[in-house]
Coordinates of C-alpha atoms (C1' of nucleotides) in Angstrom, one line a residue:
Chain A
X1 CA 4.0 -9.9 11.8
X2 CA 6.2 -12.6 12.7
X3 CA 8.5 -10.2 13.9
X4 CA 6.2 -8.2 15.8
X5 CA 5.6 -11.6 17.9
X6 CA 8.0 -10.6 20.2
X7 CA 8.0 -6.8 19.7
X8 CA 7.5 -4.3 22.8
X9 CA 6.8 -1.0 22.7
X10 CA 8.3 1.3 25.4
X11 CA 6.7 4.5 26.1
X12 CA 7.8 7.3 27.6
X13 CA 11.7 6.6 27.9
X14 CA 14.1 9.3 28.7
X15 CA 15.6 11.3 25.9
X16 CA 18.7 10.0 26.9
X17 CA 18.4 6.4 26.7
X18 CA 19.4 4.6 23.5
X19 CA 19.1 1.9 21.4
X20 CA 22.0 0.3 23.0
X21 CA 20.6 1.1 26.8
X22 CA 17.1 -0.5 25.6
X23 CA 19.2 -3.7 24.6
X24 CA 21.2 -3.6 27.5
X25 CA 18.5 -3.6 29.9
X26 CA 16.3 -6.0 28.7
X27 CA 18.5 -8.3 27.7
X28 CA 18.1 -9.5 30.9
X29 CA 14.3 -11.1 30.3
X30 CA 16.2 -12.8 27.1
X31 CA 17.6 -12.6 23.5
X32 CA 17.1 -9.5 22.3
X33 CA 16.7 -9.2 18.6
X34 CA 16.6 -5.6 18.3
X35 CA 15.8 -2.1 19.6
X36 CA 15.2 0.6 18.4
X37 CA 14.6 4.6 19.8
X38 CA 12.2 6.6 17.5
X39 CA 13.7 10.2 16.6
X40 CA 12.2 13.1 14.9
X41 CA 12.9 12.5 11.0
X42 CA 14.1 15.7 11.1
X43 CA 15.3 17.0 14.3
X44 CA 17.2 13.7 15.4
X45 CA 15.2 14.3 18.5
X46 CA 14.3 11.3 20.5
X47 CA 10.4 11.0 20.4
X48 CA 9.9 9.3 23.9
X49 CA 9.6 5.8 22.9
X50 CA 10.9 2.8 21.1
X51 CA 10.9 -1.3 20.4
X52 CA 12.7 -3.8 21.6
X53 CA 12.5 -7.2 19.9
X54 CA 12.5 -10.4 21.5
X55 CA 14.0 -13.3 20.1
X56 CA 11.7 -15.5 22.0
X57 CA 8.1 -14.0 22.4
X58 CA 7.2 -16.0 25.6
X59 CA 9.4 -13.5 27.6
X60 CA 7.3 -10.8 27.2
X61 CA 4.7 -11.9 29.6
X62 CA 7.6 -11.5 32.0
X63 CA 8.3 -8.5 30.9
X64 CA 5.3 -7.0 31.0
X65 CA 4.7 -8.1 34.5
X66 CA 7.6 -5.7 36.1
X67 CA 7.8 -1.9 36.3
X68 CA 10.6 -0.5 34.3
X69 CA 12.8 2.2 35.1
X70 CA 15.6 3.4 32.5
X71 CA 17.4 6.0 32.8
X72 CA 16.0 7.5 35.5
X73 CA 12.8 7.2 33.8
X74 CA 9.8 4.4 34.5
X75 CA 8.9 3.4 31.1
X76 CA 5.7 2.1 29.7
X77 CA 6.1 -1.2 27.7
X78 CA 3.1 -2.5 25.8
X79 CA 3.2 -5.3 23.4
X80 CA 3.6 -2.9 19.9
X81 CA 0.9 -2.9 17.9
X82 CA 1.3 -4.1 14.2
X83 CA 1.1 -1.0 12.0
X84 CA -2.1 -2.1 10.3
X85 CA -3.8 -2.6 14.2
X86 CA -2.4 1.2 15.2
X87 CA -4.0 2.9 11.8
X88 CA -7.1 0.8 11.8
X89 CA -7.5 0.6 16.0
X90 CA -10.8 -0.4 15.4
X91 CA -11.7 -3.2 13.5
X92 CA -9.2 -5.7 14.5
X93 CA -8.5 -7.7 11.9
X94 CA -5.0 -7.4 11.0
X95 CA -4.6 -10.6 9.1
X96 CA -5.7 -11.2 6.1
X97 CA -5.1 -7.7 4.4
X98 CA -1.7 -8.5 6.2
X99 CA -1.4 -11.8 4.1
X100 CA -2.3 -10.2 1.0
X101 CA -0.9 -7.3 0.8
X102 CA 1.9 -7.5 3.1
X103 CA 3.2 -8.7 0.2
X104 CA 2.0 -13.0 0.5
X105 CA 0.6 -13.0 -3.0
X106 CA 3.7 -11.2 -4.7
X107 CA 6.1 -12.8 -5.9
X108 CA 9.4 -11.3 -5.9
X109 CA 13.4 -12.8 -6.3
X110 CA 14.8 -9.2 -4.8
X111 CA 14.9 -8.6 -0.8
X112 CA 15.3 -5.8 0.9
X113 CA 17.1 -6.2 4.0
X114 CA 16.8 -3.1 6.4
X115 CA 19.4 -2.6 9.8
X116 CA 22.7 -3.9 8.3
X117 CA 25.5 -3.3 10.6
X118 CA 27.1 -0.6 9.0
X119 CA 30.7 -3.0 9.3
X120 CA 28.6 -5.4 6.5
X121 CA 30.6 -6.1 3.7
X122 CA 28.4 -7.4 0.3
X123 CA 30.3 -10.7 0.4
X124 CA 29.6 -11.3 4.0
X125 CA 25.8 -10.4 3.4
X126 CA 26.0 -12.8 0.3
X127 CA 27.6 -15.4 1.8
X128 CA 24.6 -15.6 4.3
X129 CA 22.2 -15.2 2.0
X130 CA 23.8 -18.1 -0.5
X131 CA 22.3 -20.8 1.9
X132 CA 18.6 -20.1 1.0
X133 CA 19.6 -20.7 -2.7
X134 CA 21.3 -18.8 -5.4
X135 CA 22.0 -15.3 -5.0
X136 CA 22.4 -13.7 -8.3
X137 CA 23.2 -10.2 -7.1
X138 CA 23.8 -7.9 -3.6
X139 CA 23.3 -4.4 -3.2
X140 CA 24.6 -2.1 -0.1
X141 CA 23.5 0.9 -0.2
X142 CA 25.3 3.6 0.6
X143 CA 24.6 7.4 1.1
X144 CA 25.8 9.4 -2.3
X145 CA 27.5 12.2 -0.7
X146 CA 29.2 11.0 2.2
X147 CA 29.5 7.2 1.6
X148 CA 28.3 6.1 4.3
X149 CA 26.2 2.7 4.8
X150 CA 22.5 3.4 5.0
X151 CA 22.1 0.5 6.9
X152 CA 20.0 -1.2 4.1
X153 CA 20.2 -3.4 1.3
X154 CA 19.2 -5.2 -1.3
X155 CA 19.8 -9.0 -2.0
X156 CA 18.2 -11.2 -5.0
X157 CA 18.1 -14.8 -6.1
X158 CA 17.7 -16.6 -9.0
X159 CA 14.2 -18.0 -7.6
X160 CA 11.2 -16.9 -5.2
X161 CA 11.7 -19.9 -3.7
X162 CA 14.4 -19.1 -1.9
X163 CA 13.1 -16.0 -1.2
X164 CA 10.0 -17.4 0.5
X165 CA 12.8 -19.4 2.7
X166 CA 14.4 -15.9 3.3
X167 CA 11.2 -14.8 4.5
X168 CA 10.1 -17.9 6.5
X169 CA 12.0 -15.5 9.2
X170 CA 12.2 -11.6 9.4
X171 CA 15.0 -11.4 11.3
X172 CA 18.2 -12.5 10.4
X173 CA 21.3 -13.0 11.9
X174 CA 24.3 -12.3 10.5
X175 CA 27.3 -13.2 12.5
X176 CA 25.5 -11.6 15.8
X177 CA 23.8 -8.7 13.6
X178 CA 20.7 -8.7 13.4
X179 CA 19.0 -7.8 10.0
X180 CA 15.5 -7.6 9.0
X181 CA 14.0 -9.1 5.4
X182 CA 11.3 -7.7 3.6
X183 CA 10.3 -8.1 0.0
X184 CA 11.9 -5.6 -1.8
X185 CA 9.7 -3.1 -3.4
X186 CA 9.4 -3.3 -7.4
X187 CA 11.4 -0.1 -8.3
X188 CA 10.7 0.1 -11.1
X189 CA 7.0 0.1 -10.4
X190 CA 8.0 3.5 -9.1
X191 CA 7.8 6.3 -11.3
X192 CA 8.0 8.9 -8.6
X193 CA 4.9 11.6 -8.7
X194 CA 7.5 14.0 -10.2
X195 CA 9.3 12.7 -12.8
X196 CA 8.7 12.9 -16.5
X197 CA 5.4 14.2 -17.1
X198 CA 3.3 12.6 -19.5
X199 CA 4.6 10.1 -21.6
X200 CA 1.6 8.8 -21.7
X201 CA 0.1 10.8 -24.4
X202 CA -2.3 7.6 -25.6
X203 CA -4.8 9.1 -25.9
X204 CA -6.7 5.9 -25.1
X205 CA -7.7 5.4 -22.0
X206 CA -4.8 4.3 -20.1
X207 CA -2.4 6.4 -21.1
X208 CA 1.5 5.8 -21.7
X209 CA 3.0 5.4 -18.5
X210 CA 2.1 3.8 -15.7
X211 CA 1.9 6.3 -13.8
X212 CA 2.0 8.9 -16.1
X213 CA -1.3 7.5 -17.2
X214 CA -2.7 9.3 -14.9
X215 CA -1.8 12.5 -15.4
X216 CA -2.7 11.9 -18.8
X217 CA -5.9 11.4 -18.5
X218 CA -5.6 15.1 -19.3
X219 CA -5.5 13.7 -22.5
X220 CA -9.1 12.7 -22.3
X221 CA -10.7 15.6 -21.8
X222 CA -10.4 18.0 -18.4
X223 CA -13.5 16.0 -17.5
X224 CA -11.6 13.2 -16.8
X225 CA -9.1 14.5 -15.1
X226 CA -7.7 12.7 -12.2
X227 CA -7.2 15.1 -10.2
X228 CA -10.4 15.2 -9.7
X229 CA -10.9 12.3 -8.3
X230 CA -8.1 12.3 -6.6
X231 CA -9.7 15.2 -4.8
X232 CA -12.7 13.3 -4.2
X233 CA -10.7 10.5 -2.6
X234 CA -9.1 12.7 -0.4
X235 CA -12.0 15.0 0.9
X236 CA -13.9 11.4 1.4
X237 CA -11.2 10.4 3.9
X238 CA -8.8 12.1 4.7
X239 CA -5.9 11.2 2.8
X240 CA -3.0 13.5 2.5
X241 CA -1.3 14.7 0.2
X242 CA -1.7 16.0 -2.5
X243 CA -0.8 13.2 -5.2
X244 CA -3.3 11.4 -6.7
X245 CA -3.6 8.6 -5.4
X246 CA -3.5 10.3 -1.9
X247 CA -1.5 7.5 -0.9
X248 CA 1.7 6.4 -0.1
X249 CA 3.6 7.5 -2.8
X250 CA 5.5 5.0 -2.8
X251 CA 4.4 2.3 -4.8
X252 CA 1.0 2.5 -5.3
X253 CA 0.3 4.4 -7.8
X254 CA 3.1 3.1 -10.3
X255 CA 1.3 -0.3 -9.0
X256 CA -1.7 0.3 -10.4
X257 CA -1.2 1.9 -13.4
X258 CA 1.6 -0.4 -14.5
X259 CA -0.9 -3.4 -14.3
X260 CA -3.3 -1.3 -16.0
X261 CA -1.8 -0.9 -19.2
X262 CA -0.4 -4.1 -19.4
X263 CA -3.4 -5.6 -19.0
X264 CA -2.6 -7.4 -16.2
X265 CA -5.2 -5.2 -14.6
X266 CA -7.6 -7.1 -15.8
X267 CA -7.2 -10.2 -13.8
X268 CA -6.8 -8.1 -11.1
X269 CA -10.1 -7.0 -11.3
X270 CA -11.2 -10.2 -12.4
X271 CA -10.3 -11.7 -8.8
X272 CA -12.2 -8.6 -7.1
X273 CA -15.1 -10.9 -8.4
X274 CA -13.6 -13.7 -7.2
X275 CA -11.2 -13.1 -5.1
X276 CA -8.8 -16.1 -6.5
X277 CA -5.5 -16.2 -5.8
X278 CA -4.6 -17.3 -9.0
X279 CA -4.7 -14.0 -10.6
X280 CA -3.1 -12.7 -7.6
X281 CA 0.5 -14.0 -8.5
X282 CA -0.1 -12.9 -11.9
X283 CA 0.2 -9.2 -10.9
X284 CA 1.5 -8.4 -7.7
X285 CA 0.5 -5.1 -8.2
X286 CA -3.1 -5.7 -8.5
X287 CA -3.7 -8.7 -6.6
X288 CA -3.1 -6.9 -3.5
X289 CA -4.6 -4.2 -4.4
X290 CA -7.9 -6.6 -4.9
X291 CA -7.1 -7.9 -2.5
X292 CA -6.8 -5.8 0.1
X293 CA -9.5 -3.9 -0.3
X294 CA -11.6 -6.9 -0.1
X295 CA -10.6 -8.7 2.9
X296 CA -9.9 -6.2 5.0
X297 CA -12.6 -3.9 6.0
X298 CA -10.9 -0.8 6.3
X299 CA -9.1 -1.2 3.8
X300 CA -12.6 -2.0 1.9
X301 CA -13.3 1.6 3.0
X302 CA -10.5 2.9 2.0
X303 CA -10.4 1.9 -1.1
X304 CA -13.6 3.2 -1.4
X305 CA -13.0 6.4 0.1
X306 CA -10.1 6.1 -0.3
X307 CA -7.4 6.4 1.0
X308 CA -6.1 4.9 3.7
X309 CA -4.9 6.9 4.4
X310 CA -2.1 7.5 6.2
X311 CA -0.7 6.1 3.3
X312 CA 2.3 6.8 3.6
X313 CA 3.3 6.4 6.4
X314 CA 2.1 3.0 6.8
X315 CA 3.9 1.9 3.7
X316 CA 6.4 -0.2 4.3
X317 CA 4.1 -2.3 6.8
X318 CA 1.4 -2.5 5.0
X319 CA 2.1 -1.1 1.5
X320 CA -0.1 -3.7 0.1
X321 CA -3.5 -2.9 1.6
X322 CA -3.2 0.5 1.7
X323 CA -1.6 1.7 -1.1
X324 CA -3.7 -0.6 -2.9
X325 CA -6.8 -0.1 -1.4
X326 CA -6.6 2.9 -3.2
X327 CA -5.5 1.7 -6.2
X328 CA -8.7 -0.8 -6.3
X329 CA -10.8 2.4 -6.0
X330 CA -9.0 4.4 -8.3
X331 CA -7.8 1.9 -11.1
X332 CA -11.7 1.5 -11.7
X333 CA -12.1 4.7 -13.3
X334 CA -9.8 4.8 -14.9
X335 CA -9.2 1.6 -16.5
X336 CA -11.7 1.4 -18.7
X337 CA -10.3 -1.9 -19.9
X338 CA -9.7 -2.9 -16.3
X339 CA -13.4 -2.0 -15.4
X340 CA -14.5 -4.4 -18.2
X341 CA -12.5 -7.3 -16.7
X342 CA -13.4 -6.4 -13.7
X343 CA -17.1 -7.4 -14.2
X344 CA -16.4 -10.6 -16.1
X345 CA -13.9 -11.1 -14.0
X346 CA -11.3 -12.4 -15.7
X347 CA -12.1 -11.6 -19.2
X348 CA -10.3 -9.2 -19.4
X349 CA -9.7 -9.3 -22.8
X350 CA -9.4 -6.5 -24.2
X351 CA -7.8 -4.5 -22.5
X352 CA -6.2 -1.3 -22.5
X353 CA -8.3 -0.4 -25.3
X354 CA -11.2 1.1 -25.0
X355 CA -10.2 4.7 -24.8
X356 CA -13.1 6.6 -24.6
X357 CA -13.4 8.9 -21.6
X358 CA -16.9 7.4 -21.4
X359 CA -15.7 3.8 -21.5
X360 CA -13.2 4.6 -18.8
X361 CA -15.7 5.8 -16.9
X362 CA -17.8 2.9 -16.9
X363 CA -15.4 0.9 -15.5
X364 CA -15.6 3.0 -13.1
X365 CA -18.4 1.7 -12.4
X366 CA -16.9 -1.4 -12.5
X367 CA -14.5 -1.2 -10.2
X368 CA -17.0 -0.3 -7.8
X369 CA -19.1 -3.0 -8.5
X370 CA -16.5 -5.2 -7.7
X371 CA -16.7 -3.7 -4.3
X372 CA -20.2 -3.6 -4.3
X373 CA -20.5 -7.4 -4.8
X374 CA -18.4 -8.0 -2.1
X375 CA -20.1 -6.2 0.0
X376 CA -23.9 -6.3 0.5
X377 CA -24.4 -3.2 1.1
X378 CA -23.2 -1.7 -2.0
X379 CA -25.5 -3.1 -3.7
X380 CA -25.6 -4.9 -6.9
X381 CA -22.9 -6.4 -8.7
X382 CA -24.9 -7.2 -11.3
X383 CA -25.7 -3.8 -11.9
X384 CA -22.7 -2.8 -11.7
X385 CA -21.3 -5.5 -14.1
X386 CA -23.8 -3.9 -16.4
X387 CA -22.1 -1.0 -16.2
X388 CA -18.7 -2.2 -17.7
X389 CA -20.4 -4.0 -20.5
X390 CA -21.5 -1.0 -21.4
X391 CA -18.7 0.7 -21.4
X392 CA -17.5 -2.3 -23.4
X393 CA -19.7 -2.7 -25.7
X394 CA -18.8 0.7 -27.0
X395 CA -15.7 0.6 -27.3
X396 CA -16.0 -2.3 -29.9
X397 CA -13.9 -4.8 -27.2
X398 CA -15.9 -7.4 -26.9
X399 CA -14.7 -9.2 -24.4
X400 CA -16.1 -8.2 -21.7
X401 CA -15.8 -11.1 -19.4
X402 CA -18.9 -10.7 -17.9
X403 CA -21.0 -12.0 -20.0
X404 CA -23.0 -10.7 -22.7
X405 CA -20.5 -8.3 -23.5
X406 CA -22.2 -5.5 -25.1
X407 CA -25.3 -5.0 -24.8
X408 CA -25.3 -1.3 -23.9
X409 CA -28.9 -0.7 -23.1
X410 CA -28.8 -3.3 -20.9
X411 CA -25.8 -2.4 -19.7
X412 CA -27.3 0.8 -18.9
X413 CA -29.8 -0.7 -17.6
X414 CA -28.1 -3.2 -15.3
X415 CA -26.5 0.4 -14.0
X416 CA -29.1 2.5 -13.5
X417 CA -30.8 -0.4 -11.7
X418 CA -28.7 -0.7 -9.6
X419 CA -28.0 0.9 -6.3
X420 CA -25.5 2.9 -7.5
X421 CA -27.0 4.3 -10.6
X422 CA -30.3 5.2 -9.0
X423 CA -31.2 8.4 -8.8
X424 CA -28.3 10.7 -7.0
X425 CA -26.7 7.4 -6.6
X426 CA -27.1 7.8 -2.8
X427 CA -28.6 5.2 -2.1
X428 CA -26.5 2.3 -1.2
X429 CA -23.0 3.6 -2.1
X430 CA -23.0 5.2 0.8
X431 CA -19.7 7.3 -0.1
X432 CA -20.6 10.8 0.6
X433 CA -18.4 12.0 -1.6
X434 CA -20.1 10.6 -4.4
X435 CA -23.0 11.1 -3.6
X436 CA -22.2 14.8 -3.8
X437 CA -20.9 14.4 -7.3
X438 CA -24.0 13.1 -8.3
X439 CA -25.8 15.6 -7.0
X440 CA -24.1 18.4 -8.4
X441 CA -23.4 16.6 -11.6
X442 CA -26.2 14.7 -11.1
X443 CA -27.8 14.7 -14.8
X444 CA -25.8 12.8 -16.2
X445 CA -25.3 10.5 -13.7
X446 CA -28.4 9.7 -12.5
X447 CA -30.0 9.7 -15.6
X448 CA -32.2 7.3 -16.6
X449 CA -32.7 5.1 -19.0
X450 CA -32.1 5.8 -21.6
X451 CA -30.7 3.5 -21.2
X452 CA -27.1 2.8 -21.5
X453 CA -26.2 6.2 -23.2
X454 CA -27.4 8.3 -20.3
X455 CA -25.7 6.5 -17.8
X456 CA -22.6 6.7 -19.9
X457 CA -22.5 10.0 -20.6
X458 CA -23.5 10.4 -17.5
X459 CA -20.5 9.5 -16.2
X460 CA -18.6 11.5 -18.0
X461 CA -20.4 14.7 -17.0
X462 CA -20.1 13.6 -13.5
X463 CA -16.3 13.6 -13.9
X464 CA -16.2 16.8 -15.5
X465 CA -18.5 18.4 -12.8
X466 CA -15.7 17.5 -10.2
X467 CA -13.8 20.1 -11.5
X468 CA -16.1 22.5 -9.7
X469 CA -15.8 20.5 -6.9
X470 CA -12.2 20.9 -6.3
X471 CA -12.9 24.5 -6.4
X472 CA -15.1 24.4 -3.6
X473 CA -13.2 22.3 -1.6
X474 CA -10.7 24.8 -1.4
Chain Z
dG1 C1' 7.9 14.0 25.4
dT2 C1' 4.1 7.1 24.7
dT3 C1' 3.1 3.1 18.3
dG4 C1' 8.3 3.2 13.6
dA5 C1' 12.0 4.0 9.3
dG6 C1' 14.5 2.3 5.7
dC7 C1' 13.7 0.7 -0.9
dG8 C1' 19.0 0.8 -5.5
dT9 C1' 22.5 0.7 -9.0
dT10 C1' 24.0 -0.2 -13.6

DNA sequence: GTTGAGCGTT
């Protein structure tokens, strides 16, 4: 954001101007910071526009005043939108999901440093870096076959602190060069869709892996089965591809599992209820997630609906929000143990145990009732909360933060009651998608009263009714 | 031709 202070977009240049004409020419309104000409990923082919970066930000009123021609060409410069205002045009609040997620409540020691002059040696990077505190290690990377500098990095210190000095500024300059810090993303938190298929195996809920977990759900029954879901997310929104998560890729769905089965999920959830930062720094992964999906309105909806789509491409801007806005929506179900802590909030106790498909399911319902509570018209929280106690309460954890941990029936109760449970569940969910489960599924779901059992099982038979609904989809 | 790309190694 700070970075995009003085950021312009230009529009419609010539395919023959550069980065270096860009810089050239408006280095006459002042310091230029950086510029850059979009190209096909694939072609190479200039796509008609580009940034330029000021170093000062009052110059672009200047700017903005005159007509620009390059190249032959008169070029459009706007101020550039942030990435979060150009997917989201219309809600405009770019801030708070920005704060969160952007990565504000992580806390990291590693940065990643992007646009390193390719001259850069590791010493000279470090010895930049050592003035915002001790660097304890310094990555360039370079490209495995031909050796050649990506123009990116990776630099790490022996304390946030000085990373949150690194990051007081995006840009950086290094002996003229210009560099730009970001957090680094957790690698590790990074599985990669592909990669080793189920380790997981637990058969409780959460699986093995983090991300594995998902895949395992297999484990619990077909009726569990992500995919599913992950095909609900996507026909609700749009979401792309064809992971999961429908997100990103990138981080997000190591980020929520990992939490997940560490438990840390749990006070994720718990600040969906309460939206406290505390829990935030305790997992990075989560707290954004909560986060995200909670201030920021479309994220809300995506996390609902998931997917915020344009996940991926919007992931390095604003990986937080919408990677995680997914994640909020889709660690529900399947964390049961999440779903539990989610209700209490922090309780989170137990944890990654209750394995039943059932129980995973009801924190489902959790995880939407954290949503719910935040926002009116989802309906009850309360009812929701009931859910995940009963989830709980089968699965012998007691801990169920909420409150009277299990109680099943009124769990169930608490459910059924609420919007959400009632009949086809249309009623204030107001996610299409799900409300189509129900209906098709709809037994189960809907069911009454039985109290708690119905609405447990009933979640399980709605997730195993997806199944039919991928089929249709396609 | 008009709103972005980049995240690791040992």
């Amino acid at each position: 954001m700070d970075s995009d202070q003085g950021k312009l977009f230009i529009g419609g240049i010539s395919w023959e101007t550069t980065e270096e004409k860009l810089k050239e020419y408006f280095q006459g309104y002042g310091d230029v910071l950086q510029t850059v000409v979009m190209r096909d990923k694939i072609s190479g082919k200039p796509r008609g526009f580009g940034f330029v970066v000021f170093a000062d930000p009052n110059v672009l009123d200047r700017v903005l005043q005159d007509e620009h021609v390059i190249d032959g060409r008169t070029v459009d410069a706007k101020r550039a939108l942030s990435r979060e205002e150009q997917q989201g045009s219309k809600s405009g609040n770019t801030n708070s999901a920005r704060n969160f997620g952007g990565g504000g409540s992580t806390r990291t020691k590693k940065i990643f440093v992007g646009g390193l002059p390719p001259t850069l040696t590791e010493d000279g990077f470090r010895q930049y870096f050592e003035s915002f505190g001790n660097v304890t290690d310094v990555v360039i990377m370079y490209d495995q076959q031909t050796n050649r500098p990506r123009g990116f990095g990776f630099i790490s210190f022996d304390s946030e602190d000085a990373v949150d000095r690194v990051l007081q500024k995006t840009f950086h300059d290094l002996n003229g060069k210009q560099v730009e810090v970001k957090k680094a993303l957790p690698k590790d938190a990074n599985p990669g869709a592909g990669g080793r298929s189920m380790s997981s195996g637990g058969g409780s809920g959460m699986g093995g892996g983090s991300y594995q977990g998902y895949g395992a759900s297999g484990n619990n029954a077909s009726s569990y089965d992500s995919r599913m879901d992950s095909n609900r997310y996507m026909q609700t929104q749009n979401a792309g591809g064809g992971y999961p998560y429908g997100s990103s890729g990138y981080g997000t769905p190591g980020y929520g599992y990992g939490p997940s089965n560490n438990g840390m999920g749990y006070g994720g959830y718990g600040s969906y209820g309460g939206a406290n930062p505390g829990y935030a720094g305790a997992n990075p992964g989560y707290g954004a997630a909560a986060v995200a999906a909670y201030g920021n309105p479309n994220a809300a909806s995506a996390g609902y609906g998931s997917g915020p789509a344009g996940g991926p491409r919007s992931t390095w801007g604003s990986q937080g929000p919408s990677g995680y806005g997914n994640m909020g929506y889709g660690n529900a179900p399947w964390g049961a143990a999440n779903a539990g802590g989610g209700g209490g909030g922090p309780a989170s106790g137990g944890s990654g145990q209750s394995p039943t498909g059932t129980t995973g399911y009801g924190n489902q319902g959790y995880g939407y009732g954290g949503y719910a509570g935040n926002d009116g018209s989802y309906g009850n929280q309360s009812g929701y909360g009931a859910v995940g106690r009963a989830s709980g309460a089968p699965s012998g954890n007691s801990p169920v933060g909420g409150g009277a941990a299990g109680d099943m029936q009124s769990g169930a109760g608490g459910y059924m009651n609420s919007g959400y449970g009632d009949a086809s569940g249309n009623s204030s969910y107001g996610n299409s998608a799900w409300r189509s489960d129900n209906s098709q599924n709809s037994g189960n779901y809907g069911a009454p009263p039985n109290g708690a059992h119905g609405g447990q099982v009933g979640y399980g038979g709605g997730y195993g009714g997806a199944p039919s609904r991928q089929a249709q989809q396609q």
